[in-house]
CSV table of C-alpha atoms in Angstrom, one decimal:
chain,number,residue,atom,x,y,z
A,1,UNK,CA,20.4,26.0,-10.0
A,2,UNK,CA,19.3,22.1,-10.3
A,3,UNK,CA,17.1,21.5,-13.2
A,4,UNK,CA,12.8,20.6,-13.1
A,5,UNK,CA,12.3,17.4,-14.1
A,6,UNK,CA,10.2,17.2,-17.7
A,7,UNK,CA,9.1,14.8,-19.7
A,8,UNK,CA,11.5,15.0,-22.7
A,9,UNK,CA,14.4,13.8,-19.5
A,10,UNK,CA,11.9,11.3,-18.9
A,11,UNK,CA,11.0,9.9,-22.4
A,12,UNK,CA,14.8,9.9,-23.2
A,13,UNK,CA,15.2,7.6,-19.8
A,14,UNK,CA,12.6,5.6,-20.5
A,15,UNK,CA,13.9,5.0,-24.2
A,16,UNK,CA,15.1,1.2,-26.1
A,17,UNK,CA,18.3,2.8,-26.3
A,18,UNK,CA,18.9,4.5,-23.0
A,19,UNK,CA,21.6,4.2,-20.9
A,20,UNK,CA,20.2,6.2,-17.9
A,21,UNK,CA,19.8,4.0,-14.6
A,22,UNK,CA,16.8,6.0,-13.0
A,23,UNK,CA,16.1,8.2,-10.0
A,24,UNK,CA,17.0,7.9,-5.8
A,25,UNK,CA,15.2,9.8,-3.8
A,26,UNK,CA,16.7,10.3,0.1
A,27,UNK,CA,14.9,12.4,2.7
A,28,UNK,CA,16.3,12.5,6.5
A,29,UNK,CA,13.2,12.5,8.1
A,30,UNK,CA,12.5,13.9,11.9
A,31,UNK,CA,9.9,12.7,14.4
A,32,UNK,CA,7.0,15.3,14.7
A,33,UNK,CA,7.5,15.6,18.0
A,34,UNK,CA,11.4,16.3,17.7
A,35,UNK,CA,14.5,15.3,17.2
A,36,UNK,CA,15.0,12.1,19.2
A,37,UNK,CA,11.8,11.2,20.3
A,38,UNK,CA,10.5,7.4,20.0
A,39,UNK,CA,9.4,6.3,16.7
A,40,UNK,CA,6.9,3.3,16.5
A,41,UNK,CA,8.3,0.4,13.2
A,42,UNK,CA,5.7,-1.7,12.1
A,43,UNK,CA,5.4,-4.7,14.2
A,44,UNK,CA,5.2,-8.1,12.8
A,45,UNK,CA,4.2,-11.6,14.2
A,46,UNK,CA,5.4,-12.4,17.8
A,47,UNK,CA,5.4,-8.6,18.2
A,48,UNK,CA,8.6,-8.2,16.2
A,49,UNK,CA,10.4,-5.1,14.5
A,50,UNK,CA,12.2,-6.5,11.2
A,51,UNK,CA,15.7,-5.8,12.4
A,52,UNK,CA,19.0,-5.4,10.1
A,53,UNK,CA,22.7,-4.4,10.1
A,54,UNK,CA,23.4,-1.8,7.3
A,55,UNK,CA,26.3,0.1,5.7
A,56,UNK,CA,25.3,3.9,6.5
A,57,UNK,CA,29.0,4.5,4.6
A,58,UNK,CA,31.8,3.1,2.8
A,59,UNK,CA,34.2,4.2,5.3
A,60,UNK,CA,32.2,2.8,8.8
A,61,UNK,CA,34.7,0.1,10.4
A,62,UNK,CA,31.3,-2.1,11.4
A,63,UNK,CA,27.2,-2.4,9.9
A,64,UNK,CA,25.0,-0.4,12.2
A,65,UNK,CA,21.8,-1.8,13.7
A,66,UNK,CA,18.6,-0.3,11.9
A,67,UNK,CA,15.3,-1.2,12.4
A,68,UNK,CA,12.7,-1.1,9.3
A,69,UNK,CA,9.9,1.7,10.1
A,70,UNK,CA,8.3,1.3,7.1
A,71,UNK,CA,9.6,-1.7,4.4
A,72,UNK,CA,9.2,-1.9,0.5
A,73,UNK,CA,5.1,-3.5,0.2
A,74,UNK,CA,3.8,-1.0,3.1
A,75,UNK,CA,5.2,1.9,1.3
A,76,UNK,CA,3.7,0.9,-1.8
A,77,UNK,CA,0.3,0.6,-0.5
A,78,UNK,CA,1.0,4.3,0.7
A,79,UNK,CA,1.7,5.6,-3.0
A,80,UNK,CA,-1.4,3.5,-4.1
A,81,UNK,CA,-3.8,5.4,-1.8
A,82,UNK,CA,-2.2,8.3,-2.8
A,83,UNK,CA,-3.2,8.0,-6.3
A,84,UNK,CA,-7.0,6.6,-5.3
A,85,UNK,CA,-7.2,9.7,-3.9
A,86,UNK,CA,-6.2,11.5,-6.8
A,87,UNK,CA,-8.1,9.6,-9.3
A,88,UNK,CA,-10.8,12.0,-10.3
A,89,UNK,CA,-8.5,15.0,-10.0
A,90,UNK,CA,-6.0,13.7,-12.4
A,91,UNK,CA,-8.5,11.3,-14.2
A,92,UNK,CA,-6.8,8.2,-13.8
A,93,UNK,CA,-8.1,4.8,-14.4
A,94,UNK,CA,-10.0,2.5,-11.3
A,95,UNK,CA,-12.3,-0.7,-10.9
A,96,UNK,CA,-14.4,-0.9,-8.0
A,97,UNK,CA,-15.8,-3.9,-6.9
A,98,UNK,CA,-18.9,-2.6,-5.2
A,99,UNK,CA,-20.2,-4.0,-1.9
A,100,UNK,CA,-23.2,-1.4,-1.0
A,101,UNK,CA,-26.1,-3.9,-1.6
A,102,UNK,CA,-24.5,-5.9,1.6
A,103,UNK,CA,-25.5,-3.3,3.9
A,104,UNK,CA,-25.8,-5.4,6.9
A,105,UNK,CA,-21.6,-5.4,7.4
A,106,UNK,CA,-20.3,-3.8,10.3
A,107,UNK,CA,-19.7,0.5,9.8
A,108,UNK,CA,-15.8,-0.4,9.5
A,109,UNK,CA,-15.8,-2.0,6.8
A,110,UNK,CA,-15.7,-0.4,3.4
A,111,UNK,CA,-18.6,0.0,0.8
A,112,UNK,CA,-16.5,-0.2,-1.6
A,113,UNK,CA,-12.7,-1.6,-3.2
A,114,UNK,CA,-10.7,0.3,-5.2
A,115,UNK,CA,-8.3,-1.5,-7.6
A,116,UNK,CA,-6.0,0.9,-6.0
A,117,UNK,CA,-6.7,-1.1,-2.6
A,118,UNK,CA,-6.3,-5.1,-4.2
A,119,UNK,CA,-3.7,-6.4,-2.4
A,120,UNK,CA,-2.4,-8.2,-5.5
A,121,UNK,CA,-3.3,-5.7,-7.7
A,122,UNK,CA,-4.4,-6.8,-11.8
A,123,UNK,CA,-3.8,-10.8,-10.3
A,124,UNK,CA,-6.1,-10.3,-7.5
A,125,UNK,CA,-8.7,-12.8,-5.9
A,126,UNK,CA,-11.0,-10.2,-5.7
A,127,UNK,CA,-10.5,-8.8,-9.3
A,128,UNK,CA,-11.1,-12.7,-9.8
A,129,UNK,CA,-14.3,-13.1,-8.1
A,130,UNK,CA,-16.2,-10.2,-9.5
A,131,UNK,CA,-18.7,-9.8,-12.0
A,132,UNK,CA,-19.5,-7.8,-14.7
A,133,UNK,CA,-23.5,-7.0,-15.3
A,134,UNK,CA,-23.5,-10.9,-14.6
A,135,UNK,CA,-20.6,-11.9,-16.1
A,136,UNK,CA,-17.6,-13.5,-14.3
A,137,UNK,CA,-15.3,-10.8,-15.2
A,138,UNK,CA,-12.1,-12.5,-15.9
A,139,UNK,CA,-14.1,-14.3,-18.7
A,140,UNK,CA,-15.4,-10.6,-20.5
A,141,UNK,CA,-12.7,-9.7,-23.2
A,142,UNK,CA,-12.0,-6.7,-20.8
A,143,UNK,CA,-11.5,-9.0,-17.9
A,144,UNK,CA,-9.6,-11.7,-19.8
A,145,UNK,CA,-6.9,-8.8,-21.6
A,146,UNK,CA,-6.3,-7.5,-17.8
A,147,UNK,CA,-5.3,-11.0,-15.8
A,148,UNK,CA,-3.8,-12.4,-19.0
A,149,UNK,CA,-1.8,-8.8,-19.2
A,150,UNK,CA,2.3,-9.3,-19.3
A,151,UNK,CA,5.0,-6.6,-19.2
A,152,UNK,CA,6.0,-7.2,-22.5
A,153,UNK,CA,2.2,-6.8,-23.8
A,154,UNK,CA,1.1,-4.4,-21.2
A,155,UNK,CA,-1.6,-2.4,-22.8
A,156,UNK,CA,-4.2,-3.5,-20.8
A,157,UNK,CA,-2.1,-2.6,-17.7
A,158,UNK,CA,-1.3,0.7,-18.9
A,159,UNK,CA,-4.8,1.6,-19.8
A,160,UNK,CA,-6.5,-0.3,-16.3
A,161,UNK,CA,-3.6,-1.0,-13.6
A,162,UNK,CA,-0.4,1.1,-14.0
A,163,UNK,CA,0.7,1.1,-11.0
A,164,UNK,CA,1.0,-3.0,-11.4
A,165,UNK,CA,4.0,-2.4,-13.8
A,166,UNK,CA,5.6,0.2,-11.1
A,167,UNK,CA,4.8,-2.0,-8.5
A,168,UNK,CA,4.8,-5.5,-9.2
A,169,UNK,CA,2.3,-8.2,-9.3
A,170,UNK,CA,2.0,-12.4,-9.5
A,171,UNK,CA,-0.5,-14.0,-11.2
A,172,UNK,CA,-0.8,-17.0,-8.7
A,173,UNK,CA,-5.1,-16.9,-8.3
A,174,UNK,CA,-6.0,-18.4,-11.4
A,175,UNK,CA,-5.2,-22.1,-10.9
A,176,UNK,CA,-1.9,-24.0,-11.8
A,177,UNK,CA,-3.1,-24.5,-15.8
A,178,UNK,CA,-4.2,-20.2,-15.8
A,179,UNK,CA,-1.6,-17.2,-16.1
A,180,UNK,CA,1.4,-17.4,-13.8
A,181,UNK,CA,2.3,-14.1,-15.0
A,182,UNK,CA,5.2,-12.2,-12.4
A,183,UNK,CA,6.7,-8.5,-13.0
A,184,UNK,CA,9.3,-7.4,-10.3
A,185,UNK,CA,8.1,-3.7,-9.1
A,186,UNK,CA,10.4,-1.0,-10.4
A,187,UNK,CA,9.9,1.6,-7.8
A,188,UNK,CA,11.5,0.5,-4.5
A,189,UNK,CA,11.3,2.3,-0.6
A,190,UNK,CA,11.8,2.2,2.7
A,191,UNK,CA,12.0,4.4,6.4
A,192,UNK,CA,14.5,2.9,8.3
A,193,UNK,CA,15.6,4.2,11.6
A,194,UNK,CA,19.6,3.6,12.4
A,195,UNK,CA,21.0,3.4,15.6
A,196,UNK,CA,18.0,2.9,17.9
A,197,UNK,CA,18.9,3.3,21.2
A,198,UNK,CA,17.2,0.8,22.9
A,199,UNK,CA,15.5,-2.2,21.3
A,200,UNK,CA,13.8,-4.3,24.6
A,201,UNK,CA,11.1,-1.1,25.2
A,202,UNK,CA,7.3,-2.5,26.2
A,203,UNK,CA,4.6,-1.0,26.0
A,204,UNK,CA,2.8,-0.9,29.6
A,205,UNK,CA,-0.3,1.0,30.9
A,206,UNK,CA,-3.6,0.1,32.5
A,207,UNK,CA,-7.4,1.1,31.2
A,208,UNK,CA,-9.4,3.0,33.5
A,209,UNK,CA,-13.0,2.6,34.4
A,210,UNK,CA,-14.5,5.6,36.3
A,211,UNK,CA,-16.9,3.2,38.4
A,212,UNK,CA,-14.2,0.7,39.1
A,213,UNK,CA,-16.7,-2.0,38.3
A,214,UNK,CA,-15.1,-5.4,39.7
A,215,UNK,CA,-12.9,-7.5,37.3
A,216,UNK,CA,-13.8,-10.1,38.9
A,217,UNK,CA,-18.1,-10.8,37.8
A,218,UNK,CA,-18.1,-13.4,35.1
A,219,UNK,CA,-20.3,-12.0,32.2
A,220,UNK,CA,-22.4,-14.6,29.7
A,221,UNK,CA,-22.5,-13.3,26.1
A,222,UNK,CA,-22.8,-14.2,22.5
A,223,UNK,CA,-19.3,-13.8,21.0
A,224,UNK,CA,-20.9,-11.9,17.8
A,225,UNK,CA,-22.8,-9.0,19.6
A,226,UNK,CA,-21.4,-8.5,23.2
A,227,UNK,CA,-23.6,-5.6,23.4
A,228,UNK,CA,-26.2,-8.7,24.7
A,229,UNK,CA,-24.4,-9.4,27.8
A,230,UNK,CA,-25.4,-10.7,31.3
A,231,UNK,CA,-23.8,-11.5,34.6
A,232,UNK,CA,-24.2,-15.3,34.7
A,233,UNK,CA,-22.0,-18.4,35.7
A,234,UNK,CA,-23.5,-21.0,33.1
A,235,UNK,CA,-23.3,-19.9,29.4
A,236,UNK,CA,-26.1,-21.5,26.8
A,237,UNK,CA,-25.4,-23.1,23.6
A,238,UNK,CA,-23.7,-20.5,21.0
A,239,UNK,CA,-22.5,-18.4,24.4
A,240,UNK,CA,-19.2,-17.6,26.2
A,241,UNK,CA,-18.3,-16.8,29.7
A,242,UNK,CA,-15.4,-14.2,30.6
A,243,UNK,CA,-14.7,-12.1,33.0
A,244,UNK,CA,-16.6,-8.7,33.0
A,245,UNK,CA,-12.9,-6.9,32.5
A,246,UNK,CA,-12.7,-8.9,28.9
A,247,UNK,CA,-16.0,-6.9,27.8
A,248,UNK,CA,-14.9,-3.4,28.4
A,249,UNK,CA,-15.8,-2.6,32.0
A,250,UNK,CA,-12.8,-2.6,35.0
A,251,UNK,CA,-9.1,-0.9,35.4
A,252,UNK,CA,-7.3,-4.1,33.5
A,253,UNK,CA,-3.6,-3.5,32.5
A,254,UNK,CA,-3.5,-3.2,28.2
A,255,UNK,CA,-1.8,-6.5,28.1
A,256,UNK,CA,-0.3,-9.4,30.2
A,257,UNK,CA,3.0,-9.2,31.1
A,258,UNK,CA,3.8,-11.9,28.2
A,259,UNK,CA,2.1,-9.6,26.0
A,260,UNK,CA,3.1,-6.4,26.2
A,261,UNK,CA,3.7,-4.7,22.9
A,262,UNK,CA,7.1,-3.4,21.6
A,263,UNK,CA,7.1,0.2,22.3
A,264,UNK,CA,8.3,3.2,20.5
A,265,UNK,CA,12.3,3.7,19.8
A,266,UNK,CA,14.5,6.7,19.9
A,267,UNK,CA,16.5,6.6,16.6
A,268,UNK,CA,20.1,8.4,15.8
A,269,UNK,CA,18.4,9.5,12.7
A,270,UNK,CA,15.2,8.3,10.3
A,271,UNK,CA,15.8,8.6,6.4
A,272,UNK,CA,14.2,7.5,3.9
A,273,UNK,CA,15.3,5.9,0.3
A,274,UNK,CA,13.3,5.8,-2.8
A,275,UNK,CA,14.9,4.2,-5.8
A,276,UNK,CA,13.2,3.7,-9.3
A,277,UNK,CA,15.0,1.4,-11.8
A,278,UNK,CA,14.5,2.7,-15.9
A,279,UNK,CA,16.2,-1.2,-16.1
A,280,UNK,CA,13.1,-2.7,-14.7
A,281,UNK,CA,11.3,-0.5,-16.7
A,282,UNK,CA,12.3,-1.1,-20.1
A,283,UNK,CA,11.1,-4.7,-19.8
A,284,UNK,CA,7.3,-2.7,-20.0
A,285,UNK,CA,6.2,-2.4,-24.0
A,286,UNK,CA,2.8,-2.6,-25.9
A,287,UNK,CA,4.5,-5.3,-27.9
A,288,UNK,CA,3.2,-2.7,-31.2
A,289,UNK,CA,6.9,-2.0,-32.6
A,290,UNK,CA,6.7,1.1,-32.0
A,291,UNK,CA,9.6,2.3,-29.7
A,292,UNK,CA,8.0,5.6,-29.2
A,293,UNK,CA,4.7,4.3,-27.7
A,294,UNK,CA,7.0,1.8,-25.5
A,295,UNK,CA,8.8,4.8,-23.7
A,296,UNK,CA,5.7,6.8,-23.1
A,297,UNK,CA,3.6,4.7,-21.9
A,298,UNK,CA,7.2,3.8,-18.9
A,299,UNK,CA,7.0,7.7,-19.0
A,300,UNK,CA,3.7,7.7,-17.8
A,301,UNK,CA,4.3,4.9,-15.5
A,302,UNK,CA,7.1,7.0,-13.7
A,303,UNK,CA,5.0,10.2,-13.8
A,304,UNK,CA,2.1,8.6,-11.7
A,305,UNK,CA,4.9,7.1,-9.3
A,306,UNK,CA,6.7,10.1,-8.9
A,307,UNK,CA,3.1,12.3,-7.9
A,308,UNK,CA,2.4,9.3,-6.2
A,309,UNK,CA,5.4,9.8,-3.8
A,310,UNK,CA,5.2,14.1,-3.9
A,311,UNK,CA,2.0,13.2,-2.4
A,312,UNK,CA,2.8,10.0,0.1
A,313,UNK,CA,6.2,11.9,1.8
A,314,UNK,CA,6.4,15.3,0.3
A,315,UNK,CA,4.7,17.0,3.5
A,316,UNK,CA,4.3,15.6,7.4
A,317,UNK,CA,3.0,12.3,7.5
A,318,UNK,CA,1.8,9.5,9.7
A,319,UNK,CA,2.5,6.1,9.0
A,320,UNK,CA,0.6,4.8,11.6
A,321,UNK,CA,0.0,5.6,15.7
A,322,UNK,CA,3.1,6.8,17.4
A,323,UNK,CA,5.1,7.4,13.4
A,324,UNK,CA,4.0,10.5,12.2
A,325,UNK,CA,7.4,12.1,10.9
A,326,UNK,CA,8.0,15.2,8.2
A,327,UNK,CA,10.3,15.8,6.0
A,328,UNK,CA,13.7,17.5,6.9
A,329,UNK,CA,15.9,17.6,3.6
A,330,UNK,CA,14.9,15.9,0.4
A,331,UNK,CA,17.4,15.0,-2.7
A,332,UNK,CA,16.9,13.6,-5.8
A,333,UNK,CA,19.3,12.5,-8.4
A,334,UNK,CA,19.2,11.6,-11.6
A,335,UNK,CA,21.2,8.3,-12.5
A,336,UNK,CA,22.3,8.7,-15.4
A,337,UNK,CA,24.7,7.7,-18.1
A,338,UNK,CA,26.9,10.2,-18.1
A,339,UNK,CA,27.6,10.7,-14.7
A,340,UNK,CA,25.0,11.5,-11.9
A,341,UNK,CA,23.2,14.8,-11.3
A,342,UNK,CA,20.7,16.3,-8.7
A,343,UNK,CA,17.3,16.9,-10.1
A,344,UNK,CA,14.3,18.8,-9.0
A,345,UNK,CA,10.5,17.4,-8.9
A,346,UNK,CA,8.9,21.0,-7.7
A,347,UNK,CA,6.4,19.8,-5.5
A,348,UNK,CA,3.3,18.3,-6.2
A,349,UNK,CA,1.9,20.8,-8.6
A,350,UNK,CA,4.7,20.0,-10.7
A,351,UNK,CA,4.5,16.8,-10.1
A,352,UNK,CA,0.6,16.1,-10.9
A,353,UNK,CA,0.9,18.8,-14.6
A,354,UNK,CA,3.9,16.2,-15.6
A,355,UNK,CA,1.8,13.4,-14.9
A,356,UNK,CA,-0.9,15.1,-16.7
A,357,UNK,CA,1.7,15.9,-19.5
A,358,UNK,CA,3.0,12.6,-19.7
A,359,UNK,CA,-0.7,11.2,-20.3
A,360,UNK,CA,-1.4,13.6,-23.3
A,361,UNK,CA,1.9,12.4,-24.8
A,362,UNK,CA,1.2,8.9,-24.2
A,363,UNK,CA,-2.4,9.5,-26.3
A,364,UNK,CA,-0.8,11.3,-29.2
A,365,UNK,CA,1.5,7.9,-30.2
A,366,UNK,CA,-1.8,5.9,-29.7
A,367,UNK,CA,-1.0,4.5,-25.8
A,368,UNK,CA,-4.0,2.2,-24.9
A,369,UNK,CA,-5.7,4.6,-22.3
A,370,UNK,CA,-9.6,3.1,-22.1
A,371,UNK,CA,-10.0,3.5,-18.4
A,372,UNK,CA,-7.7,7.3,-18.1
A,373,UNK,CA,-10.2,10.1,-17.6
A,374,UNK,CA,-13.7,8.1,-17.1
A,375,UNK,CA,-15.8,7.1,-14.6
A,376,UNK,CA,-14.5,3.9,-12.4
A,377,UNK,CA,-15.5,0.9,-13.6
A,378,UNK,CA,-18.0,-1.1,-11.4
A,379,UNK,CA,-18.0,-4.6,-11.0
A,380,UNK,CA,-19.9,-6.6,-8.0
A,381,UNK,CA,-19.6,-9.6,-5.9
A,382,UNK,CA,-20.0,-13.1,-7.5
A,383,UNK,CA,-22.5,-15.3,-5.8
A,384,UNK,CA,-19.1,-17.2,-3.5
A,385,UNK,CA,-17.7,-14.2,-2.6
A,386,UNK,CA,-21.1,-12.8,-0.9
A,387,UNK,CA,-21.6,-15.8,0.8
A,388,UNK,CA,-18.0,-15.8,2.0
A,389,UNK,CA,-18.6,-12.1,3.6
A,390,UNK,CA,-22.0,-12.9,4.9
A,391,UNK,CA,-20.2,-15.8,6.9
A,392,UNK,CA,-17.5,-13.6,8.1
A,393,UNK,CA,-19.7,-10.9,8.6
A,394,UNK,CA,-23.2,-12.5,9.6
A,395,UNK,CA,-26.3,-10.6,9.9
A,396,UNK,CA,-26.7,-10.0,13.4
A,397,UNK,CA,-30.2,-8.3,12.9
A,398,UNK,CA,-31.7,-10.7,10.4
């Protein structure tokens, strides 16, 4: 019977003196729709898949061709909604730069930015341009601890942004004389699909319009609020003219010819690899002296990572239209010194009680934890960064 991952395995990983290498997760994953059928990879610029030739085993005479569904930033940004989700449940720490006051944005965009959602996590622009009841916030004591965090004095990280010492972050938004702080993520994953039969698939199809209204009418309009438009030849000042087919209306092919998107591919097989790195790891410490504190607080770390990922690709999921795969077989293995050994996580109820365990531990030997089990912190806009949205986003009632 393969042995439950708990947190004494953990704290001994995450130890000075360790010579454990981590965890690898694999998972052959299956289409929703069956075995075979076209999977959609992220596209890129030029309406590219990021392509690769790969060793699927020692023994293969020649690489295979894979294509990258899902690469190594995208699937971190999956395990960080993940745990914004999760952060009342399992009272973990978030700062929210709150934008309800601008309430003239468009419906799609959001109210509200989780720490969870920076793109740059503890060194982002947006962390940077906030405020604090008035203050800029990178100048409060708070504020200043966080962006002038490092993983050898990580307390502030531990107790604000955790999943920027699983993750990774750059300090590169605070000027060439501020913090140039970098921390290589520990956690590393990726859905690739191998052997895809075909590569050259477009995308083709054509909208419908159930009056058939003629693609052919130019239409006047102002380019922030088409809902205004008119049939016209001569467009005023602050106007465009298009054809009535570029405003909605008309059976119009999705794209040109010259711009048909990739389509969906057929792969051999779709698997998934998750690797976390102890190594990487034990660069993270509170910079106290006090061993026991460093490896729970890296416990910790791994714990939210680990629910994280139960929760991300531990059940069916969709990755985005035209990827929603599930889970076939999933294996995990310890990396350890000794040799290597399969482990098991038991599922996300196990998963979120270690991560709850592992936070109770990391209290008793004094881990900073100010923002665990607490309200979000709220920080607002600084007088740039509302004019910057109110240009992108103009008030088309005012």
């Amino acid at each position: 019977m393969t042995d439950l991952l708990d947190l004494d395995r953990l704290l001994r990983g995450c130890a000075d003196d360790s010579f454990d290498d981590g965890l690898l997760i694999e998972a052959e994953l299956q289409p929703t729709a069956g075995t075979g059928a076209p999977v959609k990879p992220a596209i890129y610029e030029g309406g590219r898949y990021q392509q690769d030739r790969r060793w699927a085993s020692p023994d293969d005479a020649v690489p295979q061709n894979v294509i990258v569904i899902d690469n190594v930033p995208s699937q971190a940004n999956r395990h960080e909604e993940q745990l914004r989700r999760a952060r009342a449940r399992c009272g973990l720490p978030e700062i929210v730069l709150d934008l309800a006051d601008m309430d003239w944005m468009p419906p799609h965009l959001p109210r509200q930015l989780s720490s969870y959602q920076f793109p740059h996590r503890n060194a982002d622009a947006y962390l940077r341009d906030a405020e604090l009841d008035g203050q800029q916030f990178i100048k409060t004591e708070m504020g200043s601890q966080i962006v002038g965090a490092t993983p050898w004095l990580a307390g502030p990280l531990v107790a604000w942004f955790p999943q920027a010492l699983l993750y990774g972050f750059w300090q590169s938004h605070l000027g060439k004389k501020g913090a140039r702080t970098k921390h290589a993520r520990g956690w590393v994953s990726e859905i690739v699909g191998w052997q895809p039969a075909a590569q050259g698939t477009k995308a083709l199809g054509l909208k419908g319009d159930p009056l058939n209204l003629s693609v052919d009418e130019s239409a006047v309009f102002d380019p922030n609020n088409q809902a205004g438009w008119r049939l016209g030849e001569k467009a005023e000042k602050g106007e465009e003219k298009k054809k009535l087919s570029e405003l909605g209306h008309g059976q119009v092919p999705f794209m040109r010819d010259d711009e048909t998107a990739p389509a969906g591919i057929s792969f051999r097989r779709v698997a998934q690899r998750a690797s976390l790195s102890f190594a990487q790891l034990r660069r993270v410490g509170l910079g106290t002296g006090c061993p026991d504190a460093d490896a729970a607080a890296r416990a910790l770390v791994v714990a939210l990572g680990l629910h994280a990922h139960t929760m991300a690709f531990g059940r069916g999921f969709a990755l985005r239209s035209g990827a929603e795969l599930r889970p076939e077989r999933t294996s995990i293995t310890w990396l350890g010194a000794n040799g290597d050994s399969p482990i098991d996580l038991g599922g996300a109820e196990h998963t979120e009680a270690l991560l709850s365990e592992a936070k109770e531990s990391a209290r008793a030997v004094s881990v900073p934890l100010d923002g665990w089990d607490r309200e979000p912190l709220v920080l607002h806009a600084n007088e740039s960064l509302r004019i910057s949205i109110a240009k992108t986003w103009p008030n088309l009632d005012a």
